[in-house]
XYZ file of C-alpha atoms in Angstrom:
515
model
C 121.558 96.915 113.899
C 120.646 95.431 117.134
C 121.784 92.317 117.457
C 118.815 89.570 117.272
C 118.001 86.238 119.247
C 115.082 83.962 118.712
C 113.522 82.748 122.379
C 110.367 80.630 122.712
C 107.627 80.875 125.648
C 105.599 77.905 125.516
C 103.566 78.125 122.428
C 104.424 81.660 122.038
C 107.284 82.550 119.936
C 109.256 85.664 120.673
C 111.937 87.404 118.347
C 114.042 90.247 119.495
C 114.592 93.196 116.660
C 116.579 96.513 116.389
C 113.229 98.503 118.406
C 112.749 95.618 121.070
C 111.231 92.229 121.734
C 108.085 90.743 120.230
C 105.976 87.645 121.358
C 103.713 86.289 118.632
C 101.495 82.923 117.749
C 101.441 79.979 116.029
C 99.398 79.407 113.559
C 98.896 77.033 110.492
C 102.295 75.264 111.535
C 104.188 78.985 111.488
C 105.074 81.439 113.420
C 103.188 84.808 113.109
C 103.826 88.155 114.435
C 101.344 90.754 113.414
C 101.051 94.697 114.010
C 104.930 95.734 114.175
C 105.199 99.166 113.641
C 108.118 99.715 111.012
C 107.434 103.816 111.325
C 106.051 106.132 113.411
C 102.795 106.992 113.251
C 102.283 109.659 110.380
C 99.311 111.927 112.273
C 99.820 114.873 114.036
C 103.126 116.926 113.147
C 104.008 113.588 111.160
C 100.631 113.990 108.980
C 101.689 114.275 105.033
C 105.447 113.930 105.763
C 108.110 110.888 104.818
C 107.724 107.892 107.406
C 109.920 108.745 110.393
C 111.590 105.986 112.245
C 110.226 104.007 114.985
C 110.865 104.273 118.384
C 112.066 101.414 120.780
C 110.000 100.002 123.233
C 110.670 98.480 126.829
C 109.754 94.948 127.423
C 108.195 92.611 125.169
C 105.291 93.696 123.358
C 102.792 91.779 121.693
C 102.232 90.732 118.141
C 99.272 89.237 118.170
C 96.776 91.295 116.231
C 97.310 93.582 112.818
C 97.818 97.041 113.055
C 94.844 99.644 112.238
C 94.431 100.190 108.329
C 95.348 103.627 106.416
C 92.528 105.717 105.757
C 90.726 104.036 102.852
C 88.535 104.878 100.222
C 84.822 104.109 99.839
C 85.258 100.944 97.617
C 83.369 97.401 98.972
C 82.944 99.503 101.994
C 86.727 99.524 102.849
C 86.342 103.249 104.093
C 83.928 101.469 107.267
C 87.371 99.180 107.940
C 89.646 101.772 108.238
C 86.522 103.996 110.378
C 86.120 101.158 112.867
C 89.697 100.819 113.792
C 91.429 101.968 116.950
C 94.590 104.109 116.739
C 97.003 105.525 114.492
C 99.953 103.064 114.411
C 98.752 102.922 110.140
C 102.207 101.365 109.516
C 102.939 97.879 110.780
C 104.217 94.667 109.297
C 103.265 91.360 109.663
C 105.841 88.178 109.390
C 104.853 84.370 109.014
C 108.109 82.498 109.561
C 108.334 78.549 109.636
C 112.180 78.828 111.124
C 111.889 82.271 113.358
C 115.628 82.183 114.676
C 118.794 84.104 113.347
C 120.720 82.378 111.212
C 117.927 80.138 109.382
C 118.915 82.085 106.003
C 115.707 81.894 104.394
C 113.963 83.538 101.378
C 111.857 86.565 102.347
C 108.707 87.643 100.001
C 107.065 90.879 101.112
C 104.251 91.649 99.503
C 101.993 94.714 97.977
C 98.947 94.645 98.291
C 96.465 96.720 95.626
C 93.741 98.598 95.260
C 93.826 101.882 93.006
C 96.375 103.383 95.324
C 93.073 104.560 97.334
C 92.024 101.450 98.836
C 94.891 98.225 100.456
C 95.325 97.220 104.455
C 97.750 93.795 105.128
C 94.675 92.729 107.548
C 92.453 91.155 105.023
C 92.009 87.159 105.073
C 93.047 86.790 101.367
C 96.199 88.353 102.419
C 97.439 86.105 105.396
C 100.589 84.368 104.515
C 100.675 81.212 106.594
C 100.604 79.136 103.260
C 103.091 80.914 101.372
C 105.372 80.551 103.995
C 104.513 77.011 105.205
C 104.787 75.334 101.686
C 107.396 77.533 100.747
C 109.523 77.300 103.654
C 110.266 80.971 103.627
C 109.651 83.773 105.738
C 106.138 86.093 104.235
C 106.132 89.920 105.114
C 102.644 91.701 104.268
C 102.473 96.057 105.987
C 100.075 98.888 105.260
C 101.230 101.604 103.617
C 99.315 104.964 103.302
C 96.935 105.697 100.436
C 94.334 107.811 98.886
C 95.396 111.685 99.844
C 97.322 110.430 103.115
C 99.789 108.602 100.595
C 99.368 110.284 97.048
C 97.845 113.265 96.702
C 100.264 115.864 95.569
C 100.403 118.485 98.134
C 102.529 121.757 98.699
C 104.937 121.075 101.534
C 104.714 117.385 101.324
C 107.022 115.038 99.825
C 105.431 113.255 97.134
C 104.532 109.418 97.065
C 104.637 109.189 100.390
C 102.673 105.831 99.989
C 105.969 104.474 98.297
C 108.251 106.087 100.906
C 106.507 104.213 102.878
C 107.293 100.722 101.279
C 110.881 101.918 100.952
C 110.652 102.106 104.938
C 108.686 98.343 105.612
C 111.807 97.294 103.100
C 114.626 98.743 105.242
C 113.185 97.022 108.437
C 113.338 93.500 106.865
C 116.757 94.652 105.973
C 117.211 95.723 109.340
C 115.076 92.889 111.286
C 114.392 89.840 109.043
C 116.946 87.749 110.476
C 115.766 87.376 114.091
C 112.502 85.496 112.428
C 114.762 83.395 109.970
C 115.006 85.377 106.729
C 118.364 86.153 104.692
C 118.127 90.329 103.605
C 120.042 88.931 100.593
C 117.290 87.290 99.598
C 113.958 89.733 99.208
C 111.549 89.108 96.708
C 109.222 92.067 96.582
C 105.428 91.095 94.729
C 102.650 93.113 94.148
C 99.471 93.123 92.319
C 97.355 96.101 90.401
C 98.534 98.623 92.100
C 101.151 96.859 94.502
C 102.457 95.802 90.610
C 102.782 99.342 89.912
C 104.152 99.880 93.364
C 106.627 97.187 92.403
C 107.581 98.381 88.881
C 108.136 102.094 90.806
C 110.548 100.468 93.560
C 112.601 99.321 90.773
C 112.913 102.852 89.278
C 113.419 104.614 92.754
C 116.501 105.397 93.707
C 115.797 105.126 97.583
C 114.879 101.202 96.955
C 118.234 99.862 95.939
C 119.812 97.031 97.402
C 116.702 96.487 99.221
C 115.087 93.336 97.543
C 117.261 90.802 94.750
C 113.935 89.825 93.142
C 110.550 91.249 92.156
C 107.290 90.016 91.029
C 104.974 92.309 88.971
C 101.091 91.434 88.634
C 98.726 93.325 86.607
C 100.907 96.334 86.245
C 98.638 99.040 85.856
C 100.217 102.168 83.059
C 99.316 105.103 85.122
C 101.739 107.427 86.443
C 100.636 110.712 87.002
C 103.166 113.938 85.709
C 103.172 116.348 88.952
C 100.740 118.784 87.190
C 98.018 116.619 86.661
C 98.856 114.942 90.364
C 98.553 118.616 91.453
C 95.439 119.691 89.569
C 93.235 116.407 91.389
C 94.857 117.588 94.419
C 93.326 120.694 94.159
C 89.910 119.161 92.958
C 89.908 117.003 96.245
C 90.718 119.749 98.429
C 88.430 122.256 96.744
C 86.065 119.509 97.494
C 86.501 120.528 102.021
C 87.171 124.827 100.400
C 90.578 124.325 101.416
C 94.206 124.258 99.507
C 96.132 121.552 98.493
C 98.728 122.510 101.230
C 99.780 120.610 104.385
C 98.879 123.277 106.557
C 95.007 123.616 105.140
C 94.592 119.672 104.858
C 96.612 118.711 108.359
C 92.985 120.499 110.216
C 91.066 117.352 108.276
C 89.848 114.191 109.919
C 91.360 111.696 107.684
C 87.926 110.024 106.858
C 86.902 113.329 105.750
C 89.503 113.722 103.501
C 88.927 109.944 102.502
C 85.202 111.056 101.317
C 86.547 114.513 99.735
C 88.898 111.829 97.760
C 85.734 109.643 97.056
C 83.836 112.556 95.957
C 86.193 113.934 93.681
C 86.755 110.478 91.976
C 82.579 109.671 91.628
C 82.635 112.917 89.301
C 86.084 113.001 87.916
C 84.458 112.163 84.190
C 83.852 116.262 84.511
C 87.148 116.738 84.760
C 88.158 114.884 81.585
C 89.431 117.762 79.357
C 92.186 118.989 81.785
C 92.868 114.834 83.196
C 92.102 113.192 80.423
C 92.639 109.366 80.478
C 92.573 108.462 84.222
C 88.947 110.461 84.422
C 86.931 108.254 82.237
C 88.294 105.414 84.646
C 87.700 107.756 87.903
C 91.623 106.650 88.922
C 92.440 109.812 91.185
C 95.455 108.369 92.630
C 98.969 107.109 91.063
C 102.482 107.326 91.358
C 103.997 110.761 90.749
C 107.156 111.116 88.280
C 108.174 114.100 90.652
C 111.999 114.094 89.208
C 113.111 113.007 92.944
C 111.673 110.318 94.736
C 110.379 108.430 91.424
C 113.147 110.519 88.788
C 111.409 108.531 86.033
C 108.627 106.250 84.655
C 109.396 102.040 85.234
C 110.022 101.429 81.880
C 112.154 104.466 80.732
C 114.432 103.415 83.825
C 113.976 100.197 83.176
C 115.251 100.394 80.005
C 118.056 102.188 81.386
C 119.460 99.614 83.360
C 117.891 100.424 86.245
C 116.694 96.511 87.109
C 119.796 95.123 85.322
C 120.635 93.331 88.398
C 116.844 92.017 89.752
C 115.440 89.182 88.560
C 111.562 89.959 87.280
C 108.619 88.042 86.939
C 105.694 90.442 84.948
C 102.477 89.227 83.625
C 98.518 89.905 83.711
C 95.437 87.722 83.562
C 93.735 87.161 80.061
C 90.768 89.369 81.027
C 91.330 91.948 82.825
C 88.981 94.075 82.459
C 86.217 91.546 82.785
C 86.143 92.396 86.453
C 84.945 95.721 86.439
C 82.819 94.967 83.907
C 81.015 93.009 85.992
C 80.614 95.326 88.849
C 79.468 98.481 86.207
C 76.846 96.173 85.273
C 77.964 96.055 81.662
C 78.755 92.502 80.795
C 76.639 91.729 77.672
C 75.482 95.376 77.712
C 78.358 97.373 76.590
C 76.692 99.367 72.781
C 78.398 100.245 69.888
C 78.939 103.620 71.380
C 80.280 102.652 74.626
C 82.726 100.524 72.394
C 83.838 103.341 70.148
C 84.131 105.942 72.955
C 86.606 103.398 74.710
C 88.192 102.889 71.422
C 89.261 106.786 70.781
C 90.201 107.099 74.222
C 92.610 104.227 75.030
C 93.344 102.689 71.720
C 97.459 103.984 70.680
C 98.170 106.500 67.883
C 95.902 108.869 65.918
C 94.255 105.856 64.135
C 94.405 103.341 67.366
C 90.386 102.744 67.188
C 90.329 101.873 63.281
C 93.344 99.288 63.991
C 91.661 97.336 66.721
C 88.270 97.124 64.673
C 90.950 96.032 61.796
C 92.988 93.621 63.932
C 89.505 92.057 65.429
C 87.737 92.147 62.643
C 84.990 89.114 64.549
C 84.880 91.314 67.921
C 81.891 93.140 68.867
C 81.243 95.781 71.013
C 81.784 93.476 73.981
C 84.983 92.332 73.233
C 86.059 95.467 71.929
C 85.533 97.255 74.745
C 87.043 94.801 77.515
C 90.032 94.147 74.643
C 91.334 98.258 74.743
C 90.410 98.442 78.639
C 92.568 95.538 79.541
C 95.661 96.365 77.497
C 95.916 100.047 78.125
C 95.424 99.822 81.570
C 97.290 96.297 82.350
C 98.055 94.176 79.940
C 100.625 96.139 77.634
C 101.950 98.213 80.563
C 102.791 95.211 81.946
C 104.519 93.095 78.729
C 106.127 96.800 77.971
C 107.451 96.192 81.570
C 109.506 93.529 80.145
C 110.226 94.451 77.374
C 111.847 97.540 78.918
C 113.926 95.039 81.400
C 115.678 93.096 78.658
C 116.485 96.154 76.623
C 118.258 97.526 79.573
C 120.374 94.149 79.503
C 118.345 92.505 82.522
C 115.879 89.304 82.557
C 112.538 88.487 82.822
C 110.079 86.124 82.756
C 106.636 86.460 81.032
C 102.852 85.026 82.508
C 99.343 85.058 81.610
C 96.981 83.797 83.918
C 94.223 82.195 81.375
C 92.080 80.100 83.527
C 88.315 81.226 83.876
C 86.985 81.904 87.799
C 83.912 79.225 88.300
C 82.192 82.220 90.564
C 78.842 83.092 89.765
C 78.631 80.816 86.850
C 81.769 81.956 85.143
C 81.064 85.115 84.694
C 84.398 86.539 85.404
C 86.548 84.771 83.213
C 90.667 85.048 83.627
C 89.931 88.808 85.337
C 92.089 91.190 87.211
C 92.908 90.223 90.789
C 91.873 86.619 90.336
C 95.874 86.062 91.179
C 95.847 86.782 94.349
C 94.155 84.529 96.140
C 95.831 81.781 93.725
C 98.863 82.992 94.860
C 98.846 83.206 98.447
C 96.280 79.511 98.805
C 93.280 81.623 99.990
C 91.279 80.522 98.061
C 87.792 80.506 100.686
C 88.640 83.744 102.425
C 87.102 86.957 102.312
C 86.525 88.160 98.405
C 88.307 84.808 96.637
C 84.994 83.119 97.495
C 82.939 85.449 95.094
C 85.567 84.569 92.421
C 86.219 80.553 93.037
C 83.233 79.852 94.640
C 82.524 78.297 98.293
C 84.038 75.241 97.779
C 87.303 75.200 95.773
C 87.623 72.620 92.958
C 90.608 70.203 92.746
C 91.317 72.030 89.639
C 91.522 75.536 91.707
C 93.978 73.842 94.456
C 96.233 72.220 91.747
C 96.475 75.602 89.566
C 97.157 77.445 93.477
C 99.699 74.769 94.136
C 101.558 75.912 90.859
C 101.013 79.303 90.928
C 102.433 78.995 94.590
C 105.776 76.800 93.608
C 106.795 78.843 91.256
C 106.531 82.200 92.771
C 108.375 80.377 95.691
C 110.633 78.467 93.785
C 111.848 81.782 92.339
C 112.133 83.670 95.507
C 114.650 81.164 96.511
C 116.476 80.379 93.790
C 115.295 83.003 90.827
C 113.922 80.261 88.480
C 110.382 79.934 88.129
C 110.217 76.776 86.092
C 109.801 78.140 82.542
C 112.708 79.844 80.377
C 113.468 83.895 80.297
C 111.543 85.887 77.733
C 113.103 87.630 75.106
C 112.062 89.688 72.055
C 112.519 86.956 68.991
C 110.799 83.738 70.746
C 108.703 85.731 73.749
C 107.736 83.026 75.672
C 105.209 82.764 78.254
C 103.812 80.654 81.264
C 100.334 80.249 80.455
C 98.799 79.283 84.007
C 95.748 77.051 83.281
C 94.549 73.403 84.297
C 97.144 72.376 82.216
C 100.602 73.687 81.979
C 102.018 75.153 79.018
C 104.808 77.039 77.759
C 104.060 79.086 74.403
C 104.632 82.236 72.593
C 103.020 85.367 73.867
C 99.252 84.517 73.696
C 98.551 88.267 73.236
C 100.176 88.814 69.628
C 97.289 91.175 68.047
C 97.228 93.323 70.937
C 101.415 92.877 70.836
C 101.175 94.176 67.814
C 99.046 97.090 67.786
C 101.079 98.569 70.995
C 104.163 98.242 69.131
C 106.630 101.274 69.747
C 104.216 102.908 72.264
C 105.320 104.143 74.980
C 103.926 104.513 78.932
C 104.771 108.167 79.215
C 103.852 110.012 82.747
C 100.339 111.522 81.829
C 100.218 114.861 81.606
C 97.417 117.661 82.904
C 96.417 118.516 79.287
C 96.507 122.091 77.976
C 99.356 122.134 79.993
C 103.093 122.650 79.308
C 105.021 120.111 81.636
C 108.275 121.722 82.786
């Protein structure tokens, strides 16, 4: 590694790393460096392949503005982001440092964003990690990774989960780098939420990732990881979509927006496609980590189990409701029927007699409550507890949340729902989508519950303690993050319960013999 020395111009901070010198801002009482490419560009001969390393550069270059997004998905108009931006350079980091000189030795948290594994850039306001860092006094790393087809789709001649690969590569440059802005690489804490929780629970089972971060954080852990047949078969779907193969060499000819839409296209209609995907096509999730053998040799929570995070300290939890949210935006809340409920029921409920247990267990719910109840814990809330679970019986430790406190947005419509976290977490609490869920003008109530959320995510990057005891399988206790503070037994126990035993197997492409 190149060796690394902190100078400052001025107001302008510069750092020197292993590919050449930065100059950045201030901002917020920090210093911020945005837009460092940590790979090459992966267009051209580079489209669909693992992220190459980047090349140096002469002088110092600026770091003043984030890189271009990935290709992106239709969702809240992301795909219009991603059209709009200049260039190619899809994988950059950003670093917020309050100490930006070697030897500073502080914690590092580099985060993952979400978003179905179709949708994610580091450039959005709820992401920036001047808080987190200031408060904190750590360094904050946020990058774009590639998703959607670029990243995921399960192509002939392609390595698969190239969106991870990428992660794997931001990881090795703060490894490589982190100490000209401050940060100890011995201290990482990786965090991620909905999919960057999945993305987190996969870097744990990946080979390639080890010895790259000491801690992880897991939020809203979605249970979906695709077996490479039924990865394969929506690869062909998507690429059937353009009359092409699901080969490098037929999609490299695409515009990557086009290939976006085919994506888009293919998910919008992927309920047609239930008999042969099953699950993940009544929720129209196209995209998901691939248990290829190789890259990812196994699901999170058979290596897991293994032993495989024996040595990383875990925080895993989900919000109370987390289905609520996409309730909301199908326009179902109050309006789900006793059909709707029972369909959702023999779908996602666990074992032959799954739907008859639930009505059993919640013998007061209605169709409502049904429905959200089976949505939430097969796609987040028992993958993630399972997550856990798996960790201490593979002779590691973790540490259990539920986020419980109701958004005020829009009258409280959205209860404890997925992705309310985030902005909680990082102290954006006004910025870009936060606002729909907290409202305009945060309470005291939101700033003190941020403030917690914020010290003990911190406080456990630093020091792995995140001021409330380990979990373990005969007292399972939990952070419940609320107004008020408290410490109990899982809050979850029905659900607990009824998910018992199960397993979070990859899915399989059904009416088809996995190898």
């Amino acid at each position: 590694m190149a060796s690394a020395a902190f100078e400052s111009t001025g107001s302008e901070p510069e750092v020197r790393t292993a590919a050449g010198a930065l100059r950045g801002t201030v901002d917020a009482g920090v210093a911020v460096f945005r837009g460092i490419p940590f790979a090459e560009p992966p267009v051209g001969a580079l489209r669909f392949a693992a992220p190459q390393p980047v090349r140096g550069w002469d002088g110092v270059r600026p770091a003043v503005a984030y890189g271009p997004p990935p290709p992106q998905a239709g969702h809240f108009g992301m795909d219009a982001l991603s059209r709009d931006a200049a260039g190619a350079d899809w994988l950059t980091v950003n670093v917020w440092s309050p100490e930006p000189r070697p030897g500073a030795g502080l914690a590092v948290m580099v985060w993952i964003q979400g978003g179905a594994y179709s949708i994610g850039m580091s450039s959005l306001p709820e992401y920036d990690g001047a808080r987190l860092a200031r408060d904190g006094g750590l360094v904050m790393v946020t990058f774009n990774y590639r998703v959607g087809i670029e990243g995921f789709a399960h192509l002939d001649g392609a390595p698969a989960n190239r969106g991870l690969l990428d992660q794997v590569a931001a990881l090795e440059w703060v490894r490589d780098n982190i100490r000209a802005f401050g940060g100890d690489p011995g201290r990482v804490t990786v965090f991620g939420e909905s999919a960057g929780g999945g993305s987190v629970a996969a870097l744990l089972a990946m080979p390639c990732a080890a010895g790259l971060f000491r801690r992880a954080i897991a939020q809203s852990v979605p249970g979906t990881f695709f077996s490479p047949a039924l990865a394969a078969d929506i690869a062909a779907a998507c690429a059937a979509e353009l009359g092409l193969r699901p080969t490098v060499a037929d999609l490299s000819t695409v515009a990557p927006n086009e290939l976006s839409a085919a994506g888009d296209a293919v998910a919008a209609k992927s309920a047609s496609f239930a008999e042969r995907w099953g699950q993940p096509a009544h929720r129209s999730i196209a995209f998901a980590p691939v248990v290829d053998g190789d890259v990812l040799p196994v699901t999170p929570w058979q290596a897991l189990a293994d032993g495989a995070g024996r040595d990383i300290d875990l925080i895993v939890g989900h919000t109370r409701d987390e289905q609520r949210l996409f309730t909301v935006i199908e326009g179902l809340l109050g309006q789900v029927t006793q059909e709707q409920a029972e369909t959702a029921l023999r779908l996602f409920a666990p074992g032959p007699d799954g739907a008859r247990r639930y009505r059993d267990a919640f013998p007061a719910a209605g169709p409502d409550e049904l429905y959200e109840l089976v949505n939430s814990d097969w796609l987040f809330r028992m993958p993630s507890l399972h997550l856990a679970t798996a960790q201490i019986t593979g002779g590691g430790r973790a540490h259990v949340y539920e986020l419980t406190w109701p958004a005020p947005g829009m009258g409280g419509v959205f209860g404890a729902c997925h992705g309310l976290d985030v902005p909680l977490v990082f102290g954006n609490l006004s910025s870009g989508q936060p606002a729909v869920l907290i409202g305009e003008s945060p309470s005291p109530a939101a700033e003190g519950l941020s403030a917690d959320l914020r010290t003990a995510w911190t406080a456990f990057a630093a020091h792995g303690d995140p001021g409330w005891p380990a979990y373990d399988v005969e007292h399972r206790l939990t952070r419940l993050f609320d107004t008020r503070p408290t410490v109990t037994a899982y809050p979850e126990e029905t659900s607990r319960l009824l998910w018992q035993g199960q397993s979070f197997p990859a899915l399989p492409l059904l009416g088809h013999a996995e190898m």
